[in-house]
Structure formats: C-alpha cells, structure tokens
Tab-separated table of C-alpha atoms in Angstrom:
chain	number	residue	atom	x	y	z
S	902	UNK	CA	29.156	-74.919	45.951
S	903	UNK	CA	24.642	-75.026	44.427
S	904	UNK	CA	26.545	-76.503	41.952
S	905	UNK	CA	27.907	-79.247	43.628
S	906	UNK	CA	25.442	-79.654	45.392
S	907	UNK	CA	22.867	-80.182	42.434
S	908	UNK	CA	24.970	-82.194	40.841
S	909	UNK	CA	24.696	-83.633	43.346
S	910	UNK	CA	21.294	-84.413	44.221
S	911	UNK	CA	18.518	-84.450	41.203
S	912	UNK	CA	15.602	-82.127	43.446
S	913	UNK	CA	15.554	-78.323	41.477
S	914	UNK	CA	15.200	-77.286	45.465
S	915	UNK	CA	17.661	-78.910	47.541
S	916	UNK	CA	16.000	-76.686	50.419
S	917	UNK	CA	12.486	-75.634	52.526
S	918	UNK	CA	11.575	-73.101	54.266
S	919	UNK	CA	8.215	-73.561	56.493
S	920	UNK	CA	6.426	-70.407	58.135
S	921	UNK	CA	3.964	-71.419	60.557
S	922	UNK	CA	0.952	-68.325	61.457
S	923	UNK	CA	-1.549	-67.878	64.116
S	924	UNK	CA	-4.384	-66.430	61.303
S	925	UNK	CA	-5.006	-67.687	57.760
S	926	UNK	CA	-4.320	-64.032	56.342
S	927	UNK	CA	-1.004	-63.180	57.562
S	928	UNK	CA	0.270	-66.783	56.190
S	929	UNK	CA	-2.012	-65.599	52.407
S	930	UNK	CA	0.060	-62.174	52.738
S	931	UNK	CA	3.649	-63.747	53.344
S	932	UNK	CA	2.678	-66.272	50.145
S	933	UNK	CA	2.048	-63.348	48.016
S	934	UNK	CA	5.172	-61.958	48.954
S	935	UNK	CA	7.089	-65.067	48.378
S	936	UNK	CA	6.151	-65.231	45.275
S	937	UNK	CA	7.409	-61.475	44.201
S	938	UNK	CA	11.221	-62.473	45.390
S	939	UNK	CA	13.345	-62.777	42.691
S	940	UNK	CA	13.041	-65.952	40.755
S	941	UNK	CA	9.858	-67.436	42.681
S	942	UNK	CA	7.976	-69.534	40.779
S	943	UNK	CA	4.236	-70.112	41.908
S	944	UNK	CA	5.214	-74.363	42.502
S	945	UNK	CA	7.609	-73.401	44.589
S	946	UNK	CA	5.117	-71.831	47.254
S	947	UNK	CA	2.648	-73.974	49.374
S	948	UNK	CA	-0.230	-73.027	52.154
S	949	UNK	CA	-1.876	-75.626	53.868
S	950	UNK	CA	-4.420	-75.221	56.771
S	951	UNK	CA	-5.759	-76.751	59.541
S	952	UNK	CA	-7.709	-79.057	56.708
S	953	UNK	CA	-5.334	-80.432	55.569
S	954	UNK	CA	-4.457	-81.939	59.023
S	955	UNK	CA	-6.472	-84.679	58.101
S	956	UNK	CA	-4.905	-85.321	54.953
S	957	UNK	CA	-2.854	-89.262	55.139
S	958	UNK	CA	-0.190	-88.886	55.517
S	959	UNK	CA	1.102	-89.636	52.018
S	960	UNK	CA	-1.146	-86.945	49.919
S	961	UNK	CA	0.788	-84.514	52.353
S	962	UNK	CA	4.538	-85.399	52.028
S	963	UNK	CA	3.466	-85.817	48.033
S	964	UNK	CA	2.206	-82.586	47.468
S	965	UNK	CA	2.955	-79.859	49.624
S	966	UNK	CA	6.403	-80.761	51.425
S	967	UNK	CA	8.499	-83.318	48.833
S	968	UNK	CA	6.520	-82.062	45.822
S	969	UNK	CA	10.015	-84.138	43.144
S	970	UNK	CA	9.188	-87.231	44.280
S	971	UNK	CA	10.906	-88.476	40.588
S	972	UNK	CA	13.862	-86.677	41.904
S	973	UNK	CA	13.357	-87.796	45.796
S	974	UNK	CA	14.439	-91.395	43.932
S	975	UNK	CA	17.101	-90.313	41.509
S	976	UNK	CA	18.848	-88.754	44.590
S	977	UNK	CA	19.104	-91.520	46.366
S	978	UNK	CA	20.956	-94.158	43.530
S	979	UNK	CA	22.999	-90.449	43.008
S	980	UNK	CA	23.980	-90.304	46.450
S	981	UNK	CA	24.653	-93.889	46.676
S	982	UNK	CA	26.760	-94.399	43.903
S	983	UNK	CA	29.203	-90.699	44.880
S	984	UNK	CA	29.539	-92.303	48.198
S	985	UNK	CA	30.631	-95.094	47.369
S	986	UNK	CA	33.195	-93.816	45.244
S	987	UNK	CA	35.491	-91.799	46.478
S	988	UNK	CA	34.623	-94.265	49.857
S	989	UNK	CA	36.776	-96.694	47.756
S	990	UNK	CA	38.782	-94.349	46.143
S	991	UNK	CA	39.832	-93.072	49.400
S	992	UNK	CA	39.612	-97.086	50.389
S	993	UNK	CA	42.813	-96.801	47.397
S	994	UNK	CA	44.620	-93.853	48.489
S	995	UNK	CA	45.439	-95.377	52.402
S	996	UNK	CA	46.009	-98.982	50.993
S	997	UNK	CA	48.769	-97.094	48.112
S	998	UNK	CA	49.681	-95.483	51.750
S	999	UNK	CA	50.008	-98.709	53.789
S	1000	UNK	CA	51.976	-99.926	50.616
S	1001	UNK	CA	53.923	-97.191	50.528
S	1002	UNK	CA	55.476	-97.017	54.356
S	1003	UNK	CA	56.534	-100.378	53.730
S	1004	UNK	CA	53.254	-102.269	56.894
S	1005	UNK	CA	53.826	-105.033	57.684
S	1006	UNK	CA	51.200	-106.457	57.631
S	1007	UNK	CA	49.502	-105.120	54.462
S	1008	UNK	CA	53.412	-106.546	53.129
S	1009	UNK	CA	52.627	-109.768	54.228
S	1010	UNK	CA	49.234	-110.031	52.096
S	1011	UNK	CA	48.676	-107.393	50.304
S	1012	UNK	CA	45.156	-108.944	48.932
S	1013	UNK	CA	43.536	-109.583	52.078
S	1014	UNK	CA	44.150	-105.963	53.114
S	1015	UNK	CA	43.860	-104.787	49.691
S	1016	UNK	CA	40.122	-106.463	50.105
S	1017	UNK	CA	39.873	-105.216	52.934
S	1018	UNK	CA	40.963	-101.477	53.405
S	1019	UNK	CA	38.942	-101.341	50.050
S	1020	UNK	CA	35.031	-102.292	50.724
S	1021	UNK	CA	35.369	-100.482	54.316
S	1022	UNK	CA	36.608	-96.924	52.824
S	1023	UNK	CA	33.150	-98.584	49.390
S	1024	UNK	CA	30.582	-99.584	53.439
S	1025	UNK	CA	31.278	-96.453	54.815
S	1026	UNK	CA	31.365	-93.510	51.515
S	1027	UNK	CA	27.684	-95.923	51.166
S	1028	UNK	CA	26.347	-95.507	54.633
S	1029	UNK	CA	27.535	-91.916	54.528
S	1030	UNK	CA	25.855	-91.939	50.936
S	1031	UNK	CA	22.571	-93.033	52.707
S	1032	UNK	CA	22.639	-90.989	56.221
S	1033	UNK	CA	22.586	-87.647	52.979
S	1034	UNK	CA	20.031	-89.300	51.363
S	1035	UNK	CA	17.561	-89.843	53.872
S	1036	UNK	CA	17.432	-86.122	54.812
S	1037	UNK	CA	17.350	-86.027	58.467
S	1038	UNK	CA	16.563	-82.326	58.889
S	1039	UNK	CA	13.440	-82.901	56.295
S	1040	UNK	CA	11.736	-85.511	59.152
S	1041	UNK	CA	11.620	-83.245	61.486
S	1042	UNK	CA	10.438	-80.572	59.627
S	1043	UNK	CA	7.955	-82.559	57.909
S	1044	UNK	CA	7.082	-83.464	61.513
S	1045	UNK	CA	7.041	-79.757	63.357
S	1046	UNK	CA	4.160	-79.514	60.268
S	1047	UNK	CA	2.320	-82.182	61.509
S	1048	UNK	CA	1.938	-81.048	64.873
S	1049	UNK	CA	1.054	-77.090	63.364
S	1050	UNK	CA	-2.003	-78.116	61.291
S	1051	UNK	CA	-3.317	-80.749	64.251
S	1052	UNK	CA	-3.183	-77.112	66.109
S	1053	UNK	CA	-4.668	-75.765	63.533
S	1054	UNK	CA	-2.223	-73.077	62.044
S	1055	UNK	CA	-1.228	-72.674	59.248
S	1056	UNK	CA	1.589	-73.611	56.676
S	1057	UNK	CA	3.646	-71.495	54.679
S	1058	UNK	CA	6.217	-73.573	52.861
S	1059	UNK	CA	9.112	-72.616	50.069
S	1060	UNK	CA	11.152	-74.305	48.002
S	1061	UNK	CA	13.949	-72.551	47.028
S	1062	UNK	CA	15.624	-73.022	44.153
S	1063	UNK	CA	19.234	-71.988	45.469
S	1064	UNK	CA	20.838	-70.838	48.915
S	1065	UNK	CA	19.705	-67.072	48.311
S	1066	UNK	CA	16.508	-67.345	47.216
S	1067	UNK	CA	16.504	-69.625	50.742
S	1068	UNK	CA	18.155	-66.835	52.395
S	1069	UNK	CA	15.498	-64.520	50.928
S	1070	UNK	CA	12.549	-66.261	52.108
S	1071	UNK	CA	13.546	-67.454	55.659
S	1072	UNK	CA	13.970	-63.218	56.065
S	1073	UNK	CA	11.092	-62.978	54.325
S	1074	UNK	CA	9.062	-65.495	56.955
S	1075	UNK	CA	11.204	-63.680	59.953
S	1076	UNK	CA	9.510	-60.736	59.385
S	1077	UNK	CA	6.502	-61.451	58.927
S	1078	UNK	CA	7.222	-62.549	62.563
S	1079	UNK	CA	6.188	-66.669	61.458
S	1080	UNK	CA	8.446	-69.081	63.799
S	1081	UNK	CA	10.551	-70.464	60.987
S	1082	UNK	CA	12.507	-73.119	60.382
S	1083	UNK	CA	14.293	-74.227	57.891
S	1084	UNK	CA	16.445	-77.843	56.377
S	1085	UNK	CA	20.163	-77.810	56.136
C-alpha cells in the first residue's frame, strides 16, 4: 500500500506523528528515542518549543511541518492527473455500459451523452484529486501545533517514511505519556 501511495504522492513522508509535551526534558527524550527507530534519520524529527510560537506561519510550516515544499507541488499535479484520469475511465465505462444496455437517452444522442458522462466523471475525479491533495487532516494537525506552542508546550514532529515507521513513532510517543495526534 505504501508503494501505491508513494506513486500518487511525491513526498517521502506521507504522514506526520506529533507529540505534545509540557516539559522540554520529556520532549528531548522523545526526540532521542525517535531517532533510534529503524530507518529514522535526523531530518525526519523536529522539536518545536514555545519560542517558535512567534514565528511567521510560513516559516513554521516550511521548517517543521512541511519540509518537502517541492514534493507538495508535485503531489498537487500528480493527484489531479491520476484522479482526473480515473474519473474519465469510469465515465467511459459508464457510457459503455449505457450503450450496451440500449439506454434510449444515450442512443438518441450518443455524442452529447458521451460528453456529459465522461465530462462529469473527469470533473468529479479532479475534485477528488483536489481534496486528496489538500490533505485536510494536515490542516487540523498544524492548528493543534500552533495552539500548543501558544500554550507554552513543546512539540515533537516526526515525519515517518512508511506506515511501519509511523506506527513505531506513534507507539513510542504514546508510551511517553505525550498527547499524540497523527495525520492519515
């Protein structure tokens, strides 16, 4: 499954695992433990403290929460292209089915029916691609991080490279008594 998702998204890390700590010492321990996970590299773990609450939103996002800015743009293009193509193919299949079942509305004006059915399929595919690319789950996590930093908490952000690493990171942060949130 990770391989299929990596094909659609061009980011190395598809999920974020975030732990919220009241004390800096606990957050530091969590960072060191995360870095000992198999395959976890230093660039995949970030520590944010209350001093980061005053950073401009763009700086906070680009440095800690979305380190792969180029990957995000490529993801936008890929998800739209793939989802639009899938929508068009489903539209073609629906049109073929309606022709094969001798639907009178389609047989009376096949060109108009083709344009409408394939057009709507492509449009809905593009809309789903946009929803997928926007990743509303990440917006929720970013807002939680901002709120925690304003409350003078420490935040550990892990960018696991696959679902196994994400599960290990979440288990590790859960065991450290941190409040943990995760993107899909």
